[in-house]
GROMACS .gro file of C-alpha atoms in nm:
model
  453
    1UNK     CA    1   7.039  14.675   9.827
    2UNK     CA    2   6.765  14.753   9.526
    3UNK     CA    3   6.509  15.037   9.473
    4UNK     CA    4   6.149  14.917   9.550
    5UNK     CA    5   6.013  14.749   9.249
    6UNK     CA    6   5.617  14.689   9.241
    7UNK     CA    7   5.422  14.625   8.886
    8UNK     CA    8   5.093  14.593   9.038
    9UNK     CA    9   5.151  14.905   9.267
   10UNK     CA   10   4.786  15.124   9.211
   11UNK     CA   11   4.752  15.505   9.316
   12UNK     CA   12   4.456  15.623   9.474
   13UNK     CA   13   4.403  15.917   9.228
   14UNK     CA   14   4.508  15.876   8.858
   15UNK     CA   15   4.824  16.037   8.718
   16UNK     CA   16   4.748  16.308   8.469
   17UNK     CA   17   4.885  16.272   8.139
   18UNK     CA   18   5.038  16.605   8.100
   19UNK     CA   19   5.224  16.521   8.433
   20UNK     CA   20   5.421  16.283   8.215
   21UNK     CA   21   5.509  16.527   7.961
   22UNK     CA   22   5.782  16.762   8.065
   23UNK     CA   23   5.700  17.126   8.015
   24UNK     CA   24   5.967  17.179   7.743
   25UNK     CA   25   5.895  16.892   7.569
   26UNK     CA   26   5.864  16.939   7.163
   27UNK     CA   27   5.518  16.793   7.181
   28UNK     CA   28   5.443  17.078   7.399
   29UNK     CA   29   5.545  17.375   7.160
   30UNK     CA   30   5.369  17.164   6.860
   31UNK     CA   31   5.057  17.159   7.063
   32UNK     CA   32   5.066  17.544   7.120
   33UNK     CA   33   5.190  17.669   6.788
   34UNK     CA   34   4.907  17.442   6.631
   35UNK     CA   35   4.644  17.570   6.849
   36UNK     CA   36   4.737  17.958   6.748
   37UNK     CA   37   4.717  17.831   6.375
   38UNK     CA   38   4.479  17.915   6.102
   39UNK     CA   39   4.346  17.575   6.012
   40UNK     CA   40   4.030  17.675   5.823
   41UNK     CA   41   4.185  17.541   5.492
   42UNK     CA   42   4.130  17.183   5.661
   43UNK     CA   43   3.829  17.263   5.874
   44UNK     CA   44   3.647  17.420   5.570
   45UNK     CA   45   3.656  17.021   5.381
   46UNK     CA   46   3.440  16.913   5.676
   47UNK     CA   47   3.048  16.870   5.645
   48UNK     CA   48   2.803  16.954   5.968
   49UNK     CA   49   2.618  16.630   5.834
   50UNK     CA   50   2.666  16.265   5.921
   51UNK     CA   51   2.873  16.125   6.196
   52UNK     CA   52   3.109  16.335   6.403
   53UNK     CA   53   3.455  16.323   6.275
   54UNK     CA   54   3.786  16.331   6.477
   55UNK     CA   55   3.918  16.680   6.539
   56UNK     CA   56   4.120  16.780   6.250
   57UNK     CA   57   4.380  16.983   6.491
   58UNK     CA   58   4.432  16.669   6.729
   59UNK     CA   59   4.479  16.460   6.399
   60UNK     CA   60   4.750  16.748   6.237
   61UNK     CA   61   4.933  16.777   6.604
   62UNK     CA   62   4.946  16.410   6.596
   63UNK     CA   63   5.096  16.396   6.263
   64UNK     CA   64   5.334  16.671   6.289
   65UNK     CA   65   5.496  16.551   6.594
   66UNK     CA   66   5.504  16.223   6.437
   67UNK     CA   67   5.701  16.318   6.121
   68UNK     CA   68   5.916  16.547   6.387
   69UNK     CA   69   6.025  16.208   6.560
   70UNK     CA   70   6.065  16.016   6.262
   71UNK     CA   71   5.770  15.823   6.251
   72UNK     CA   72   5.561  15.818   5.904
   73UNK     CA   73   5.371  15.489   5.892
   74UNK     CA   74   5.000  15.544   5.992
   75UNK     CA   75   4.978  15.192   6.150
   76UNK     CA   76   5.296  15.301   6.345
   77UNK     CA   77   5.126  15.618   6.457
   78UNK     CA   78   4.810  15.458   6.551
   79UNK     CA   79   5.009  15.202   6.760
   80UNK     CA   80   5.155  15.498   6.924
   81UNK     CA   81   4.855  15.637   7.023
   82UNK     CA   82   4.786  15.361   7.240
   83UNK     CA   83   5.118  15.291   7.376
   84UNK     CA   84   5.314  15.632   7.387
   85UNK     CA   85   5.223  15.859   7.688
   86UNK     CA   86   5.329  16.171   7.462
   87UNK     CA   87   5.085  16.059   7.180
   88UNK     CA   88   4.798  15.976   7.440
   89UNK     CA   89   4.847  16.351   7.565
   90UNK     CA   90   4.884  16.516   7.232
   91UNK     CA   91   4.542  16.327   7.106
   92UNK     CA   92   4.376  16.345   7.450
   93UNK     CA   93   4.347  15.952   7.467
   94UNK     CA   94   4.179  15.977   7.130
   95UNK     CA   95   4.248  15.665   6.891
   96UNK     CA   96   4.166  15.698   6.549
   97UNK     CA   97   4.271  15.389   6.329
   98UNK     CA   98   4.552  15.409   6.091
   99UNK     CA   99   4.325  15.429   5.792
  100UNK     CA  100   4.184  15.754   5.942
  101UNK     CA  101   4.506  15.868   5.970
  102UNK     CA  102   4.634  15.790   5.632
  103UNK     CA  103   4.299  15.943   5.484
  104UNK     CA  104   4.337  16.278   5.664
  105UNK     CA  105   4.708  16.313   5.555
  106UNK     CA  106   4.622  16.180   5.186
  107UNK     CA  107   4.317  16.404   5.117
  108UNK     CA  108   4.321  16.717   5.373
  109UNK     CA  109   4.650  16.861   5.375
  110UNK     CA  110   4.672  16.974   5.029
  111UNK     CA  111   4.758  17.348   5.149
  112UNK     CA  112   4.998  17.249   5.443
  113UNK     CA  113   5.233  17.511   5.307
  114UNK     CA  114   5.004  17.765   5.466
  115UNK     CA  115   5.071  17.621   5.797
  116UNK     CA  116   5.465  17.616   5.669
  117UNK     CA  117   5.422  17.978   5.630
  118UNK     CA  118   5.263  18.097   5.945
  119UNK     CA  119   5.575  17.923   6.146
  120UNK     CA  120   5.800  18.100   5.932
  121UNK     CA  121   5.661  18.419   6.041
  122UNK     CA  122   5.706  18.303   6.396
  123UNK     CA  123   6.065  18.249   6.320
  124UNK     CA  124   6.108  18.584   6.207
  125UNK     CA  125   5.934  18.738   6.497
  126UNK     CA  126   6.166  18.548   6.730
  127UNK     CA  127   6.463  18.702   6.516
  128UNK     CA  128   6.603  18.375   6.412
  129UNK     CA  129   6.589  18.465   6.054
  130UNK     CA  130   6.620  18.776   5.859
  131UNK     CA  131   6.661  18.668   5.471
  132UNK     CA  132   7.010  18.800   5.431
  133UNK     CA  133   7.226  18.492   5.347
  134UNK     CA  134   7.043  18.207   5.214
  135UNK     CA  135   7.181  17.895   5.142
  136UNK     CA  136   7.021  17.665   4.870
  137UNK     CA  137   7.078  17.275   4.788
  138UNK     CA  138   6.879  16.970   4.674
  139UNK     CA  139   6.873  16.610   4.771
  140UNK     CA  140   6.719  16.285   4.642
  141UNK     CA  141   6.457  16.124   4.762
  142UNK     CA  142   6.321  15.772   4.686
  143UNK     CA  143   5.919  15.747   4.591
  144UNK     CA  144   5.709  15.491   4.694
  145UNK     CA  145   5.707  15.276   4.369
  146UNK     CA  146   5.851  14.950   4.252
  147UNK     CA  147   6.163  15.007   4.051
  148UNK     CA  148   6.096  14.715   3.837
  149UNK     CA  149   5.801  14.846   3.685
  150UNK     CA  150   5.988  15.208   3.535
  151UNK     CA  151   5.874  15.280   3.199
  152UNK     CA  152   6.176  15.388   2.949
  153UNK     CA  153   6.096  15.604   2.679
  154UNK     CA  154   6.350  15.414   2.439
  155UNK     CA  155   6.198  15.123   2.544
  156UNK     CA  156   5.835  15.258   2.460
  157UNK     CA  157   5.970  15.391   2.150
  158UNK     CA  158   6.107  15.058   2.042
  159UNK     CA  159   5.787  14.885   2.127
  160UNK     CA  160   5.602  15.117   1.936
  161UNK     CA  161   5.806  15.046   1.633
  162UNK     CA  162   5.759  14.664   1.679
  163UNK     CA  163   5.393  14.771   1.712
  164UNK     CA  164   5.360  14.954   1.374
  165UNK     CA  165   5.566  14.664   1.211
  166UNK     CA  166   5.324  14.406   1.330
  167UNK     CA  167   5.041  14.621   1.236
  168UNK     CA  168   5.209  14.663   0.880
  169UNK     CA  169   5.226  14.273   0.848
  170UNK     CA  170   4.851  14.242   0.963
  171UNK     CA  171   4.746  14.476   0.682
  172UNK     CA  172   4.984  14.291   0.439
  173UNK     CA  173   4.824  13.936   0.514
  174UNK     CA  174   4.474  14.095   0.514
  175UNK     CA  175   4.567  14.204   0.174
  176UNK     CA  176   4.658  13.864   0.093
  177UNK     CA  177   4.332  13.704   0.216
  178UNK     CA  178   4.134  13.955  -0.030
  179UNK     CA  179   4.323  13.821  -0.333
  180UNK     CA  180   4.270  13.460  -0.213
  181UNK     CA  181   3.879  13.565  -0.174
  182UNK     CA  182   3.866  13.738  -0.511
  183UNK     CA  183   4.063  13.445  -0.678
  184UNK     CA  184   3.834  13.168  -0.538
  185UNK     CA  185   3.484  13.365  -0.555
  186UNK     CA  186   3.543  13.646  -0.812
  187UNK     CA  187   3.304  13.906  -0.962
  188UNK     CA  188   3.062  13.643  -1.113
  189UNK     CA  189   2.966  13.349  -0.902
  190UNK     CA  190   2.794  13.174  -1.194
  191UNK     CA  191   3.062  13.108  -1.406
  192UNK     CA  192   3.327  13.075  -1.213
  193UNK     CA  193   3.218  12.841  -0.971
  194UNK     CA  194   3.087  12.637  -1.207
  195UNK     CA  195   3.202  12.288  -1.211
  196UNK     CA  196   3.368  12.316  -0.869
  197UNK     CA  197   3.253  12.149  -0.550
  198UNK     CA  198   3.026  12.393  -0.372
  199UNK     CA  199   3.095  12.253  -0.041
  200UNK     CA  200   3.475  12.310  -0.093
  201UNK     CA  201   3.414  12.686  -0.218
  202UNK     CA  202   3.178  12.732   0.114
  203UNK     CA  203   3.451  12.563   0.330
  204UNK     CA  204   3.753  12.792   0.180
  205UNK     CA  205   3.536  13.090   0.216
  206UNK     CA  206   3.489  13.018   0.583
  207UNK     CA  207   3.843  12.959   0.620
  208UNK     CA  208   3.938  13.272   0.470
  209UNK     CA  209   3.667  13.503   0.639
  210UNK     CA  210   3.771  13.327   0.974
  211UNK     CA  211   4.144  13.418   0.935
  212UNK     CA  212   4.046  13.766   0.827
  213UNK     CA  213   3.823  13.812   1.161
  214UNK     CA  214   4.143  13.688   1.352
  215UNK     CA  215   4.346  13.965   1.163
  216UNK     CA  216   4.133  14.211   1.243
  217UNK     CA  217   4.084  14.109   1.629
  218UNK     CA  218   4.464  14.080   1.650
  219UNK     CA  219   4.510  14.441   1.502
  220UNK     CA  220   4.255  14.596   1.736
  221UNK     CA  221   4.439  14.463   2.023
  222UNK     CA  222   4.795  14.581   1.892
  223UNK     CA  223   4.623  14.919   1.791
  224UNK     CA  224   4.500  14.947   2.201
  225UNK     CA  225   4.844  14.881   2.307
  226UNK     CA  226   4.988  15.171   2.062
  227UNK     CA  227   4.715  15.383   2.231
  228UNK     CA  228   4.841  15.272   2.566
  229UNK     CA  229   5.201  15.372   2.491
  230UNK     CA  230   5.124  15.679   2.322
  231UNK     CA  231   4.971  15.795   2.635
  232UNK     CA  232   5.250  15.702   2.853
  233UNK     CA  233   5.487  15.913   2.637
  234UNK     CA  234   5.262  16.183   2.642
  235UNK     CA  235   5.250  16.173   3.042
  236UNK     CA  236   5.656  16.141   3.035
  237UNK     CA  237   5.663  16.487   2.880
  238UNK     CA  238   5.959  16.580   2.662
  239UNK     CA  239   6.206  16.654   2.941
  240UNK     CA  240   6.178  16.313   3.071
  241UNK     CA  241   6.299  15.963   2.986
  242UNK     CA  242   6.168  15.766   3.222
  243UNK     CA  243   5.826  15.715   3.425
  244UNK     CA  244   5.729  15.494   3.727
  245UNK     CA  245   5.419  15.288   3.656
  246UNK     CA  246   5.314  15.315   4.017
  247UNK     CA  247   5.414  15.674   4.059
  248UNK     CA  248   5.413  15.857   3.723
  249UNK     CA  249   5.539  16.164   3.856
  250UNK     CA  250   5.858  16.009   3.964
  251UNK     CA  251   6.163  15.928   3.773
  252UNK     CA  252   6.473  15.715   3.768
  253UNK     CA  253   6.786  15.895   3.964
  254UNK     CA  254   7.118  15.823   4.102
  255UNK     CA  255   7.074  15.826   4.467
  256UNK     CA  256   7.312  15.959   4.756
  257UNK     CA  257   7.418  15.619   4.812
  258UNK     CA  258   7.557  15.551   4.478
  259UNK     CA  259   7.249  15.326   4.318
  260UNK     CA  260   6.977  15.418   4.054
  261UNK     CA  261   6.587  15.430   4.211
  262UNK     CA  262   6.270  15.589   4.133
  263UNK     CA  263   6.258  15.948   4.309
  264UNK     CA  264   6.210  16.305   4.346
  265UNK     CA  265   6.458  16.574   4.350
  266UNK     CA  266   6.371  16.800   4.658
  267UNK     CA  267   6.504  17.155   4.699
  268UNK     CA  268   6.574  17.330   4.984
  269UNK     CA  269   6.657  17.714   5.096
  270UNK     CA  270   6.773  17.756   5.444
  271UNK     CA  271   6.892  18.040   5.686
  272UNK     CA  272   7.031  17.981   5.996
  273UNK     CA  273   6.941  17.601   5.925
  274UNK     CA  274   6.543  17.714   5.922
  275UNK     CA  275   6.409  17.599   5.602
  276UNK     CA  276   6.255  17.921   5.436
  277UNK     CA  277   6.140  17.724   5.110
  278UNK     CA  278   6.100  17.370   4.963
  279UNK     CA  279   6.018  17.209   4.641
  280UNK     CA  280   5.978  16.898   4.457
  281UNK     CA  281   6.090  16.792   4.082
  282UNK     CA  282   6.141  16.495   3.865
  283UNK     CA  283   6.454  16.672   3.705
  284UNK     CA  284   6.735  16.524   3.793
  285UNK     CA  285   6.970  16.808   3.791
  286UNK     CA  286   6.977  17.124   4.014
  287UNK     CA  287   7.041  17.414   3.795
  288UNK     CA  288   6.715  17.455   3.669
  289UNK     CA  289   6.599  17.482   4.042
  290UNK     CA  290   6.783  17.823   4.138
  291UNK     CA  291   6.516  18.042   4.022
  292UNK     CA  292   6.191  17.858   4.167
  293UNK     CA  293   6.390  17.840   4.493
  294UNK     CA  294   6.458  18.201   4.523
  295UNK     CA  295   6.090  18.288   4.421
  296UNK     CA  296   5.970  18.033   4.662
  297UNK     CA  297   6.167  18.248   4.955
  298UNK     CA  298   6.014  18.548   4.842
  299UNK     CA  299   5.660  18.430   4.831
  300UNK     CA  300   5.702  18.245   5.156
  301UNK     CA  301   5.865  18.545   5.322
  302UNK     CA  302   5.759  18.873   5.125
  303UNK     CA  303   6.143  18.931   5.085
  304UNK     CA  304   6.423  18.872   4.828
  305UNK     CA  305   6.747  18.705   4.961
  306UNK     CA  306   7.039  18.967   4.960
  307UNK     CA  307   7.278  18.673   4.914
  308UNK     CA  308   7.251  18.371   4.731
  309UNK     CA  309   7.505  18.074   4.827
  310UNK     CA  310   7.478  17.743   4.632
  311UNK     CA  311   7.718  17.455   4.503
  312UNK     CA  312   7.877  17.387   4.174
  313UNK     CA  313   7.578  17.218   4.051
  314UNK     CA  314   7.360  17.546   4.019
  315UNK     CA  315   7.676  17.729   3.840
  316UNK     CA  316   7.546  17.805   3.521
  317UNK     CA  317   7.502  18.138   3.295
  318UNK     CA  318   7.112  18.152   3.333
  319UNK     CA  319   7.142  18.152   3.705
  320UNK     CA  320   7.422  18.416   3.707
  321UNK     CA  321   7.228  18.630   3.477
  322UNK     CA  322   6.889  18.583   3.701
  323UNK     CA  323   7.057  18.680   4.031
  324UNK     CA  324   7.229  18.983   3.881
  325UNK     CA  325   6.892  19.116   3.740
  326UNK     CA  326   6.735  19.037   4.048
  327UNK     CA  327   7.060  19.247   4.212
  328UNK     CA  328   7.093  18.942   4.413
  329UNK     CA  329   7.482  18.868   4.531
  330UNK     CA  330   7.573  18.525   4.412
  331UNK     CA  331   7.842  18.295   4.571
  332UNK     CA  332   7.797  17.989   4.326
  333UNK     CA  333   8.114  17.814   4.175
  334UNK     CA  334   8.058  17.731   3.816
  335UNK     CA  335   8.112  17.388   3.712
  336UNK     CA  336   8.495  17.367   3.626
  337UNK     CA  337   8.570  17.600   3.904
  338UNK     CA  338   8.817  17.375   4.112
  339UNK     CA  339   8.986  17.236   3.798
  340UNK     CA  340   9.032  17.549   3.663
  341UNK     CA  341   9.173  17.709   3.985
  342UNK     CA  342   9.399  17.410   3.981
  343UNK     CA  343   9.532  17.460   3.619
  344UNK     CA  344   9.586  17.835   3.692
  345UNK     CA  345   9.822  17.756   3.947
  346UNK     CA  346  10.023  17.564   3.680
  347UNK     CA  347  10.006  17.844   3.439
  348UNK     CA  348   9.745  17.705   3.219
  349UNK     CA  349   9.426  17.929   3.126
  350UNK     CA  350   9.073  17.804   2.982
  351UNK     CA  351   8.962  17.945   2.676
  352UNK     CA  352   8.594  18.110   2.711
  353UNK     CA  353   8.460  18.166   2.363
  354UNK     CA  354   8.113  18.294   2.562
  355UNK     CA  355   8.228  18.632   2.673
  356UNK     CA  356   7.917  18.686   2.912
  357UNK     CA  357   7.983  18.345   3.055
  358UNK     CA  358   8.346  18.433   3.105
  359UNK     CA  359   8.241  18.774   3.287
  360UNK     CA  360   8.050  18.573   3.549
  361UNK     CA  361   8.310  18.325   3.583
  362UNK     CA  362   8.551  18.627   3.664
  363UNK     CA  363   8.314  18.747   3.913
  364UNK     CA  364   8.256  18.467   4.106
  365UNK     CA  365   8.646  18.375   4.070
  366UNK     CA  366   8.726  18.691   4.248
  367UNK     CA  367   8.422  18.661   4.522
  368UNK     CA  368   8.490  18.283   4.588
  369UNK     CA  369   8.851  18.337   4.637
  370UNK     CA  370   8.809  18.623   4.848
  371UNK     CA  371   8.809  18.585   5.255
  372UNK     CA  372   8.422  18.662   5.224
  373UNK     CA  373   8.400  18.383   4.956
  374UNK     CA  374   8.560  18.144   5.170
  375UNK     CA  375   8.331  18.224   5.478
  376UNK     CA  376   8.033  18.175   5.271
  377UNK     CA  377   8.117  17.860   5.129
  378UNK     CA  378   8.171  17.735   5.462
  379UNK     CA  379   7.830  17.879   5.557
  380UNK     CA  380   7.706  17.678   5.314
  381UNK     CA  381   7.808  17.362   5.445
  382UNK     CA  382   7.715  17.468   5.811
  383UNK     CA  383   7.382  17.553   5.701
  384UNK     CA  384   7.207  17.363   5.440
  385UNK     CA  385   7.390  17.056   5.472
  386UNK     CA  386   7.335  16.988   5.808
  387UNK     CA  387   6.959  17.057   5.758
  388UNK     CA  388   6.929  16.773   5.482
  389UNK     CA  389   7.117  16.572   5.713
  390UNK     CA  390   6.869  16.600   5.999
  391UNK     CA  391   6.576  16.517   5.762
  392UNK     CA  392   6.756  16.211   5.662
  393UNK     CA  393   6.934  16.069   5.976
  394UNK     CA  394   6.723  16.221   6.247
  395UNK     CA  395   6.397  16.237   6.117
  396UNK     CA  396   6.424  15.911   5.920
  397UNK     CA  397   6.311  16.066   5.624
  398UNK     CA  398   6.481  15.894   5.289
  399UNK     CA  399   6.133  15.760   5.116
  400UNK     CA  400   5.809  15.914   5.040
  401UNK     CA  401   5.508  15.720   5.175
  402UNK     CA  402   5.268  15.880   4.919
  403UNK     CA  403   5.250  15.866   4.562
  404UNK     CA  404   5.227  16.157   4.301
  405UNK     CA  405   5.402  16.490   4.310
  406UNK     CA  406   5.109  16.675   4.492
  407UNK     CA  407   5.083  16.420   4.781
  408UNK     CA  408   5.485  16.388   4.783
  409UNK     CA  409   5.477  16.770   4.845
  410UNK     CA  410   5.262  16.762   5.130
  411UNK     CA  411   5.486  16.500   5.314
  412UNK     CA  412   5.766  16.735   5.242
  413UNK     CA  413   5.580  16.995   5.346
  414UNK     CA  414   5.523  16.802   5.722
  415UNK     CA  415   5.880  16.724   5.719
  416UNK     CA  416   5.992  17.084   5.680
  417UNK     CA  417   5.768  17.217   5.935
  418UNK     CA  418   5.860  16.946   6.196
  419UNK     CA  419   6.225  17.057   6.111
  420UNK     CA  420   6.142  17.441   6.129
  421UNK     CA  421   5.957  17.357   6.500
  422UNK     CA  422   6.260  17.157   6.624
  423UNK     CA  423   6.476  17.462   6.543
  424UNK     CA  424   6.252  17.699   6.736
  425UNK     CA  425   6.293  17.462   7.039
  426UNK     CA  426   6.646  17.458   7.001
  427UNK     CA  427   6.681  17.833   6.974
  428UNK     CA  428   6.438  17.857   7.299
  429UNK     CA  429   6.675  17.653   7.470
  430UNK     CA  430   7.001  17.846   7.363
  431UNK     CA  431   6.829  18.174   7.451
  432UNK     CA  432   6.705  18.035   7.821
  433UNK     CA  433   7.056  17.943   7.861
  434UNK     CA  434   7.237  18.254   7.713
  435UNK     CA  435   6.975  18.514   7.855
  436UNK     CA  436   6.896  18.348   8.189
  437UNK     CA  437   6.520  18.313   8.086
  438UNK     CA  438   6.497  18.683   8.058
  439UNK     CA  439   6.427  18.884   7.725
  440UNK     CA  440   6.418  18.578   7.454
  441UNK     CA  441   6.213  18.377   7.638
  442UNK     CA  442   5.958  18.654   7.736
  443UNK     CA  443   5.951  18.735   7.350
  444UNK     CA  444   5.842  18.373   7.305
  445UNK     CA  445   5.596  18.381   7.577
  446UNK     CA  446   5.406  18.691   7.435
  447UNK     CA  447   5.398  18.484   7.113
  448UNK     CA  448   5.319  18.160   7.243
  449UNK     CA  449   5.220  18.178   7.588
  450UNK     CA  450   5.511  17.929   7.618
  451UNK     CA  451   5.763  17.900   7.912
  452UNK     CA  452   6.026  17.631   7.914
  453UNK     CA  453   6.126  17.461   8.245
   0.00000   0.00000   0.00000
């Protein structure tokens, strides 16, 4: 009636871990790709002296695979190394503790983008991308900071004004103490205190000196607070109005879920759902990020996009002008595009005193209302938006684990690297299905020595 069930069944020969990991498993692809990578930027950080360290390649493989399947906690990764057969195989049964994993991620991966660019080169060799039609979009991720510890420029300025007023009051009070001391003591001690109780004079002078010392101490504390506020304002920079005290690079932003939280604005440039470039900024708005995104794609691939597709958040004159100067065709609606199109159908036309902007708007109207334009905007929804959805939902990445922009960029690099490796895996499966395992699989095998089941 039931299949045999024995928990204590033993084997004459122990089963190899490799036998438990399917030949087309994502971990095998990650293992082989990283084995072919140039990781000198990590290896050169180690010294031959002292106790032997865990193999950096092993740690990097484990981290990339963990991020790919949505595990980012160093403690959870350490647990998987003892419990999960795939992690055991990938690590060769090595069991670094959570602190080793966390320190490796925090201290050794500043140049992780080099590995991202290598994988991007692999995608190009496979024919997955050609840097033609590039879609750009941004999304918000929460920072690893306490929202209750956010500093506001307005609040800091008010606090600074209050401190300055208190310091002025202290100076006035100190002047009053000096006057009282002068009145009591005078310039000539001998004739002014004649007939007075010397002990009373001494007591009064002691009180005034004590009061003066207290005022000086209070002023010193207030000046220190003022210096601290000035330092915070300098760190906040002129283009920001908030700063988290736990992650000074993060700022308050409206998240996708509709609430305000401390975080970063991440930018992605994609083609065929492969990430070509990524970036991170504290700026809430997207429109200043288009030029850096295009330059990032060119730096990573050695080629400028032919067409750039983006939403209305990037629709500014500066971006239209830049793309025109670079001879890149833009499919980017301006902010009021949908509203103006609806009004035009009613015979209402907007007045555009800015003639240059009016020309760009006219160009975008012609492009976006054409059949090609409609296809391009549909392509944007099917290209970059699913990538962001995959990262947030399937890879479970909504909050950074590290603090500070440089370290958060490392995490974003690991996520982008993991996503592209998953796209290679998906491409391989589709190619195997479509080509009966012939041309495309042989091409991949020539690059990686990898053959799917």
